[in-house]
One Martini backbone bead per residue (centre of mass of N, CA, C, O) as a GRO file, in nm:
protein
  343
    1MET     BB    1 -13.418   4.508   2.755
    2THR     BB    2 -13.351   4.273   2.550
    3GLU     BB    3 -13.211   4.219   2.265
    4LYS     BB    4 -13.384   3.942   2.212
    5ASP     BB    5 -13.640   4.075   2.258
    6THR     BB    6 -13.653   4.283   2.021
    7LEU     BB    7 -13.655   4.020   1.800
    8GLN     BB    8 -13.866   4.037   1.499
    9PRO     BB    9 -13.824   3.853   1.296
   10ARG     BB   10 -13.836   3.732   0.925
   11ARG     BB   11 -13.833   3.420   0.975
   12ARG     BB   12 -14.116   3.452   1.193
   13LEU     BB   13 -14.304   3.550   0.978
   14TRP     BB   14 -14.251   3.337   0.743
   15LEU     BB   15 -14.354   3.086   0.982
   16ALA     BB   16 -14.624   3.195   1.023
   17SER     BB   17 -14.725   3.212   0.699
   18THR     BB   18 -14.695   2.894   0.657
   19GLY     BB   19 -14.813   2.868   0.954
   20LEU     BB   20 -10.465   4.972  -0.914
   21LEU     BB   21 -10.341   5.081  -0.647
   22ALA     BB   22 -10.124   5.321  -0.587
   23ALA     BB   23 -10.281   5.484  -0.810
   24GLY     BB   24 -10.551   5.498  -0.715
   25ILE     BB   25 -10.432   5.631  -0.483
   26ALA     BB   26 -10.380   5.872  -0.588
   27VAL     BB   27 -10.607   5.955  -0.787
   28TYR     BB   28 -10.831   5.979  -0.462
   29ALA     BB   29 -10.664   6.209  -0.312
   30LEU     BB   30 -10.719   6.453  -0.583
   31VAL     BB   31 -10.988   6.423  -0.597
   32ALA     BB   32 -11.111   6.438  -0.301
   33GLY     BB   33 -10.933   6.577  -0.102
   34ARG     BB   34 -10.759   6.463   0.070
   35THR     BB   35 -10.652   6.547   0.448
   36GLY     BB   36 -10.548   6.299   0.558
   37PRO     BB   37 -10.294   6.128   0.613
   38LYS     BB   38 -10.075   5.885   0.537
   39PRO     BB   39 -10.110   5.600   0.452
   40ALA     BB   40 -10.091   5.306   0.557
   41ALA     BB   41  -9.877   5.071   0.603
   42ALA     BB   42  -9.816   4.779   0.579
   43PRO     BB   43  -9.742   4.564   0.889
   44GLY     BB   44  -9.651   4.331   0.679
   45PRO     BB   45  -9.781   4.038   0.564
   46ALA     BB   46 -10.017   3.860   0.448
   47PRO     BB   47 -10.276   3.753   0.503
   48GLU     BB   48 -10.458   3.491   0.402
   49GLY     BB   49 -10.657   3.623   0.167
   50MET     BB   50 -10.544   3.924   0.221
   51VAL     BB   51 -10.589   4.266   0.195
   52TRP     BB   52 -10.481   4.595   0.204
   53ILE     BB   53 -10.670   4.864   0.360
   54PRO     BB   54 -10.609   5.214   0.343
   55GLY     BB   55 -10.674   5.460   0.525
   56ALA     BB   56 -10.961   5.713   0.437
   57ASP     BB   57 -11.131   5.957   0.279
   58PHE     BB   58 -11.448   5.955   0.206
   59PHE     BB   59 -11.768   5.929   0.009
   60MET     BB   60 -12.064   5.820   0.165
   61GLY     BB   61 -12.316   5.702  -0.065
   62ILE     BB   62 -12.588   5.793  -0.234
   63GLU     BB   63 -12.808   5.919  -0.514
   64GLU     BB   64 -13.067   5.775  -0.459
   65PRO     BB   65 -13.414   5.799  -0.498
   66ALA     BB   66 -13.478   5.522  -0.362
   67TYR     BB   67 -13.252   5.543  -0.126
   68PRO     BB   68 -13.303   5.714   0.153
   69ASP     BB   69 -13.058   5.561   0.332
   70ALA     BB   70 -12.831   5.650   0.112
   71ARG     BB   71 -12.859   5.933   0.261
   72PRO     BB   72 -12.638   6.138   0.294
   73VAL     BB   73 -12.360   6.213   0.146
   74HIS     BB   74 -12.049   6.193   0.314
   75ARG     BB   75 -11.752   6.219   0.533
   76VAL     BB   76 -11.507   5.953   0.571
   77ARG     BB   77 -11.281   5.811   0.822
   78VAL     BB   78 -11.050   5.550   0.809
   79LYS     BB   79 -10.904   5.278   0.891
   80SER     BB   80 -10.670   5.045   0.868
   81PHE     BB   81 -10.696   4.747   0.694
   82TRP     BB   82 -10.822   4.410   0.655
   83MET     BB   83 -10.927   4.216   0.365
   84ASP     BB   84 -11.091   3.973   0.172
   85ARG     BB   85 -11.080   3.895  -0.129
   86THR     BB   86 -11.337   3.698  -0.031
   87GLU     BB   87 -11.562   3.545  -0.018
   88VAL     BB   88 -11.681   3.281   0.164
   89THR     BB   89 -11.635   2.961   0.130
   90ASN     BB   90 -11.788   2.631   0.119
   91ARG     BB   91 -11.496   2.523   0.188
   92GLN     BB   92 -11.438   2.744   0.431
   93PHE     BB   93 -11.643   2.633   0.615
   94GLU     BB   94 -11.655   2.360   0.641
   95ALA     BB   95 -11.382   2.371   0.805
   96PHE     BB   96 -11.492   2.476   1.050
   97THR     BB   97 -11.708   2.281   1.124
   98LYS     BB   98 -11.501   2.049   1.177
   99ALA     BB   99 -11.329   2.237   1.401
  100THR     BB  100 -11.605   2.319   1.572
  101GLY     BB  101 -11.926   2.209   1.548
  102TYR     BB  102 -12.143   2.364   1.412
  103VAL     BB  103 -12.393   2.541   1.393
  104THR     BB  104 -12.650   2.675   1.225
  105ILE     BB  105 -12.959   2.821   1.219
  106ALA     BB  106 -13.055   2.688   0.937
  107GLU     BB  107 -13.012   2.359   1.163
  108ARG     BB  108 -13.215   2.423   1.325
  109LYS     BB  109 -13.476   2.440   1.592
  110PRO     BB  110 -13.715   2.587   1.637
  111ASN     BB  111 -13.866   2.819   1.886
  112ALA     BB  112 -14.130   2.888   2.014
  113ALA     BB  113 -14.100   3.118   2.155
  114ASP     BB  114 -14.000   3.302   1.971
  115TYR     BB  115 -14.267   3.169   1.724
  116PRO     BB  116 -14.543   3.358   1.773
  117GLY     BB  117 -14.788   3.149   1.574
  118ALA     BB  118 -14.673   2.929   1.498
  119PRO     BB  119 -14.692   2.641   1.354
  120PRO     BB  120 -14.547   2.345   1.432
  121GLU     BB  121 -14.487   2.244   1.112
  122ALA     BB  122 -14.273   2.507   1.093
  123LEU     BB  123 -14.117   2.395   1.281
  124VAL     BB  124 -13.839   2.386   1.115
  125PRO     BB  125 -13.566   2.328   0.968
  126GLY     BB  126 -13.443   2.651   0.752
  127SER     BB  127 -13.498   2.885   0.456
  128LEU     BB  128 -13.459   3.119   0.248
  129VAL     BB  129 -13.586   3.075  -0.098
  130PHE     BB  130 -13.535   3.135  -0.435
  131THR     BB  131 -13.846   3.138  -0.650
  132PRO     BB  132 -13.929   3.155  -0.964
  133PRO     BB  133 -14.172   3.204  -1.133
  134LYS     BB  134 -14.412   3.155  -1.419
  135GLU     BB  135 -14.524   3.434  -1.385
  136GLU     BB  136 -14.659   3.729  -1.330
  137VAL     BB  137 -14.570   3.940  -1.007
  138GLN     BB  138 -14.552   4.180  -0.849
  139MET     BB  139 -14.296   4.338  -0.723
  140HIS     BB  140 -14.393   4.393  -0.403
  141ASP     BB  141 -14.428   4.086  -0.361
  142HIS     BB  142 -14.168   3.911  -0.226
  143ALA     BB  143 -14.345   3.623  -0.154
  144ALA     BB  144 -14.321   3.485  -0.482
  145TRP     BB  145 -14.002   3.425  -0.447
  146TRP     BB  146 -14.013   3.375  -0.169
  147ARG     BB  147 -13.929   3.050   0.070
  148TYR     BB  148 -13.985   2.876   0.289
  149GLN     BB  149 -13.738   2.575   0.329
  150PRO     BB  150 -13.698   2.313   0.406
  151GLY     BB  151 -13.356   2.202   0.459
  152ALA     BB  152 -13.230   2.450   0.435
  153SER     BB  153 -12.904   2.582   0.387
  154TRP     BB  154 -12.580   2.543   0.304
  155ARG     BB  155 -12.559   2.267   0.212
  156HIS     BB  156 -12.868   2.351   0.068
  157PRO     BB  157 -12.957   2.600  -0.038
  158GLU     BB  158 -13.251   2.475  -0.197
  159GLY     BB  159 -13.242   2.249  -0.057
  160PRO     BB  160 -13.326   1.976  -0.098
  161GLY     BB  161 -13.158   1.853  -0.389
  162SER     BB  162 -12.944   2.007  -0.274
  163ASP     BB  163 -12.553   2.125  -0.291
  164LEU     BB  164 -12.164   2.118  -0.367
  165VAL     BB  165 -12.131   2.050  -0.611
  166GLY     BB  166 -11.993   2.272  -0.758
  167ARG     BB  167 -11.932   2.475  -0.486
  168GLU     BB  168 -11.665   2.510  -0.322
  169ASN     BB  169 -11.619   2.841  -0.475
  170HIS     BB  170 -11.860   2.953  -0.342
  171PRO     BB  171 -12.061   3.108  -0.179
  172VAL     BB  172 -12.207   3.169   0.106
  173VAL     BB  173 -12.470   3.045   0.232
  174GLN     BB  174 -12.712   3.078   0.464
  175MET     BB  175 -12.619   3.360   0.690
  176GLY     BB  176 -12.660   3.389   0.971
  177TRP     BB  177 -12.486   3.634   1.165
  178ASP     BB  178 -12.374   3.463   1.369
  179ASP     BB  179 -12.257   3.287   1.183
  180ALA     BB  180 -12.033   3.444   1.084
  181VAL     BB  181 -11.926   3.566   1.386
  182ALA     BB  182 -11.815   3.294   1.417
  183PHE     BB  183 -11.612   3.231   1.209
  184CYS     BB  184 -11.455   3.527   1.249
  185LYS     BB  185 -11.324   3.427   1.498
  186GLN     BB  186 -11.207   3.183   1.489
  187ALA     BB  187 -11.008   3.364   1.278
  188GLY     BB  188 -10.903   3.660   1.400
  189LYS     BB  189 -11.204   3.821   1.314
  190ARG     BB  190 -11.446   3.977   1.167
  191LEU     BB  191 -11.673   4.216   1.063
  192PRO     BB  192 -11.747   4.491   0.896
  193THR     BB  193 -11.831   4.774   0.864
  194GLU     BB  194 -12.025   4.985   0.643
  195ALA     BB  195 -11.729   5.179   0.579
  196GLU     BB  196 -11.540   4.962   0.522
  197TRP     BB  197 -11.678   4.862   0.321
  198GLU     BB  198 -11.716   5.020   0.147
  199PHE     BB  199 -11.454   5.181   0.090
  200ALA     BB  200 -11.345   4.888  -0.060
  201ALA     BB  201 -11.537   4.877  -0.293
  202ARG     BB  202 -11.434   5.157  -0.428
  203GLY     BB  203 -11.109   5.128  -0.477
  204GLY     BB  204 -11.064   5.453  -0.483
  205LEU     BB  205 -11.305   5.571  -0.608
  206ASP     BB  206 -11.481   5.867  -0.634
  207ARG     BB  207 -11.871   5.847  -0.657
  208LYS     BB  208 -11.912   5.594  -0.846
  209ARG     BB  209 -12.126   5.428  -0.902
  210TYR     BB  210 -11.976   5.193  -0.935
  211ALA     BB  211 -11.654   4.982  -0.862
  212TRP     BB  212 -11.531   5.078  -1.163
  213GLY     BB  213 -11.763   5.318  -1.233
  214ASP     BB  214 -12.016   5.437  -1.469
  215GLU     BB  215 -12.040   5.183  -1.635
  216GLU     BB  216 -12.215   4.892  -1.636
  217ARG     BB  217 -12.030   4.781  -1.948
  218PRO     BB  218 -11.722   4.800  -2.063
  219GLY     BB  219 -11.700   4.696  -2.307
  220GLY     BB  220 -11.950   4.463  -2.271
  221ARG     BB  221 -11.873   4.391  -1.966
  222TRP     BB  222 -11.939   4.188  -1.676
  223MET     BB  223 -11.859   4.304  -1.390
  224ALA     BB  224 -12.065   4.091  -1.253
  225ASN     BB  225 -12.321   3.917  -1.071
  226VAL     BB  226 -12.654   3.936  -1.224
  227TRP     BB  227 -12.872   4.009  -1.366
  228GLN     BB  228 -13.084   3.905  -1.672
  229GLY     BB  229 -13.377   4.042  -1.719
  230LYS     BB  230 -13.676   3.933  -1.618
  231PHE     BB  231 -13.812   4.023  -1.307
  232PRO     BB  232 -13.812   3.671  -1.183
  233GLN     BB  233 -13.864   3.496  -1.436
  234GLU     BB  234 -13.603   3.594  -1.626
  235ASN     BB  235 -13.287   3.427  -1.708
  236THR     BB  236 -13.038   3.464  -1.935
  237GLN     BB  237 -12.731   3.418  -1.832
  238ALA     BB  238 -12.518   3.614  -1.983
  239ASP     BB  239 -12.266   3.624  -1.763
  240GLY     BB  240 -12.301   3.272  -1.686
  241PHE     BB  241 -12.537   3.285  -1.449
  242HIS     BB  242 -12.789   3.169  -1.211
  243ARG     BB  243 -12.617   3.159  -0.967
  244THR     BB  244 -12.378   3.168  -0.847
  245ALA     BB  245 -12.049   3.228  -0.837
  246PRO     BB  246 -11.745   3.189  -0.841
  247VAL     BB  247 -11.497   3.317  -0.689
  248GLY     BB  248 -11.330   3.607  -0.901
  249THR     BB  249 -11.425   3.596  -1.167
  250PHE     BB  250 -11.466   3.871  -1.143
  251PRO     BB  251 -11.303   4.192  -1.188
  252PRO     BB  252 -11.137   4.333  -0.997
  253ASN     BB  253 -11.071   4.622  -0.786
  254GLY     BB  254 -10.815   4.827  -0.705
  255TYR     BB  255 -10.754   4.620  -0.434
  256GLY     BB  256 -10.867   4.318  -0.501
  257LEU     BB  257 -11.119   4.281  -0.517
  258SER     BB  258 -11.413   4.056  -0.463
  259ASP     BB  259 -11.750   4.049  -0.536
  260LEU     BB  260 -11.891   4.395  -0.421
  261ALA     BB  261 -12.051   4.291  -0.623
  262GLY     BB  262 -12.295   4.050  -0.612
  263ASN     BB  263 -12.376   3.715  -0.594
  264ALA     BB  264 -12.336   3.801  -0.235
  265TRP     BB  265 -12.425   3.926   0.016
  266GLU     BB  266 -12.290   4.115   0.310
  267TRP     BB  267 -12.210   4.145   0.613
  268CYS     BB  268 -12.222   4.354   0.895
  269SER     BB  269 -12.201   4.506   1.230
  270ASP     BB  270 -12.448   4.689   1.196
  271TRP     BB  271 -12.676   4.860   1.258
  272TYR     BB  272 -13.018   4.950   1.149
  273ARG     BB  273 -13.047   5.276   1.010
  274PRO     BB  274 -13.207   5.491   0.766
  275ASP     BB  275 -13.095   5.784   0.938
  276TYR     BB  276 -12.802   5.777   1.019
  277TYR     BB  277 -12.618   5.948   0.833
  278ALA     BB  278 -12.774   6.246   0.927
  279GLN     BB  279 -12.582   6.140   1.230
  280SER     BB  280 -12.305   6.031   1.129
  281PRO     BB  281 -11.941   5.985   1.206
  282SER     BB  282 -11.668   6.082   1.029
  283ASP     BB  283 -11.513   5.859   1.260
  284ASP     BB  284 -11.492   5.570   1.246
  285PRO     BB  285 -11.779   5.423   1.216
  286GLN     BB  286 -11.988   5.210   1.409
  287GLY     BB  287 -12.256   5.277   1.420
  288PRO     BB  288 -12.543   5.196   1.612
  289PRO     BB  289 -12.684   5.098   1.925
  290ASP     BB  290 -12.913   5.028   1.717
  291SER     BB  291 -13.238   4.927   1.603
  292LEU     BB  292 -13.454   5.126   1.346
  293ASP     BB  293 -13.768   5.042   1.171
  294PRO     BB  294 -14.063   5.194   1.112
  295ASN     BB  295 -14.138   5.017   0.881
  296GLU     BB  296 -14.036   4.796   1.097
  297PRO     BB  297 -14.115   4.748   1.384
  298GLY     BB  298 -13.904   4.574   1.632
  299MET     BB  299 -13.731   4.506   1.397
  300ALA     BB  300 -13.431   4.436   1.386
  301LYS     BB  301 -13.105   4.487   1.230
  302ARG     BB  302 -12.866   4.422   0.959
  303VAL     BB  303 -12.643   4.486   0.764
  304MET     BB  304 -12.633   4.471   0.419
  305ARG     BB  305 -12.419   4.431   0.121
  306GLY     BB  306 -12.359   4.405  -0.271
  307GLY     BB  307 -12.553   4.234  -0.366
  308SER     BB  308 -12.692   4.019  -0.600
  309TYR     BB  309 -12.794   3.787  -0.858
  310LEU     BB  310 -13.083   3.974  -0.820
  311CYS     BB  311 -12.928   4.220  -0.935
  312SER     BB  312 -13.046   4.553  -1.120
  313ASP     BB  313 -13.100   4.824  -1.294
  314LEU     BB  314 -13.436   4.720  -1.339
  315TYR     BB  315 -13.483   4.678  -0.998
  316CYS     BB  316 -13.209   4.611  -0.818
  317VAL     BB  317 -12.924   4.863  -0.708
  318ARG     BB  318 -12.760   4.699  -0.434
  319TYR     BB  319 -12.490   4.685  -0.604
  320LEU     BB  320 -12.389   4.967  -0.498
  321PRO     BB  321 -12.170   5.066  -0.301
  322GLY     BB  322 -12.346   5.307  -0.173
  323ALA     BB  323 -12.564   5.079  -0.121
  324ARG     BB  324 -12.833   4.926   0.133
  325ASP     BB  325 -12.953   4.668   0.393
  326LYS     BB  326 -13.146   4.469   0.534
  327GLU     BB  327 -13.146   4.228   0.821
  328ALA     BB  328 -13.246   3.966   1.009
  329PRO     BB  329 -12.998   3.781   1.218
  330ASP     BB  330 -13.166   3.482   1.187
  331THR     BB  331 -13.146   3.539   0.852
  332GLY     BB  332 -13.157   3.362   0.584
  333LEU     BB  333 -12.997   3.338   0.250
  334SER     BB  334 -12.935   3.241  -0.074
  335THR     BB  335 -12.792   3.571  -0.106
  336LEU     BB  336 -12.643   3.543   0.213
  337GLY     BB  337 -12.304   3.633   0.312
  338PHE     BB  338 -11.888   3.655   0.368
  339ARG     BB  339 -11.663   3.889   0.497
  340CYS     BB  340 -11.392   3.972   0.626
  341VAL     BB  341 -11.175   4.139   0.909
  342LYS     BB  342 -10.879   4.302   0.980
  343THR     BB  343 -10.650   4.508   1.286
   0.00000   0.00000   0.00000
């Protein structure tokens, strides 16, 4: 059976249903009791837009009762690597498409053979768009605020009528996993492993709840682009943003990386397994060899991290550095983007 044969992507279901760096590192080493080798110095000048992340040991995961797939907290060692300072932007992705002619998954007409049961009229290019309901809804029914929108893509994040004017420096969204991989490959980079992503997101802090510490709003300041108000109907925009924000708007973490909490979800290279942490290796883990989710058998998924502007402590706290989520590789969302790494 091929990888393609095992993929029963989320998109199919939707179609059918529609019909401080050095100081921080030093403190971290003392607190976490790092026993590995001294963090490696950067091998040379930083590639444009990237930050050197010196490898070390850290505690991966979070003891959050609602998220058993992020347990147990376990010690992991990662090697040094470069990481994009920000999420890939619309401007950067546009330059990539102009240089290569690349067409994203959302812009392609779905193949009927890949989506059995989907009505022909639903087999049109498009993607999933967050659409806040006007009335109260059941919080377990995600379909109440997500819809498959024909014509939605990275160029039109909310569908026809939306565009990128004024959003050139926002994170690119509506990215399928293959779209992100294609961009990284052309740039001579790759997607981060889940372990690399979390290590970088923590910014040298040890077992803190947030990427910046233990307080949600230190000094009353919003530290990430997340949801304020009653989800999913009301967003008060107390942080200043209704959807995505320009990259780098909020304070960077201890490694100088921005938006590793909120704004847009970010793809990782790993296949998703909810029980992977119980048996994952401690030295430079690369993720499981395949995907298995007993809650959705047969639907292969990849890991995504960091949450989005829809997250909040009142609904979804997956913007915490130790939390994780997953999505089908061919699924784009109006909240889903990526950043790259390089070794």
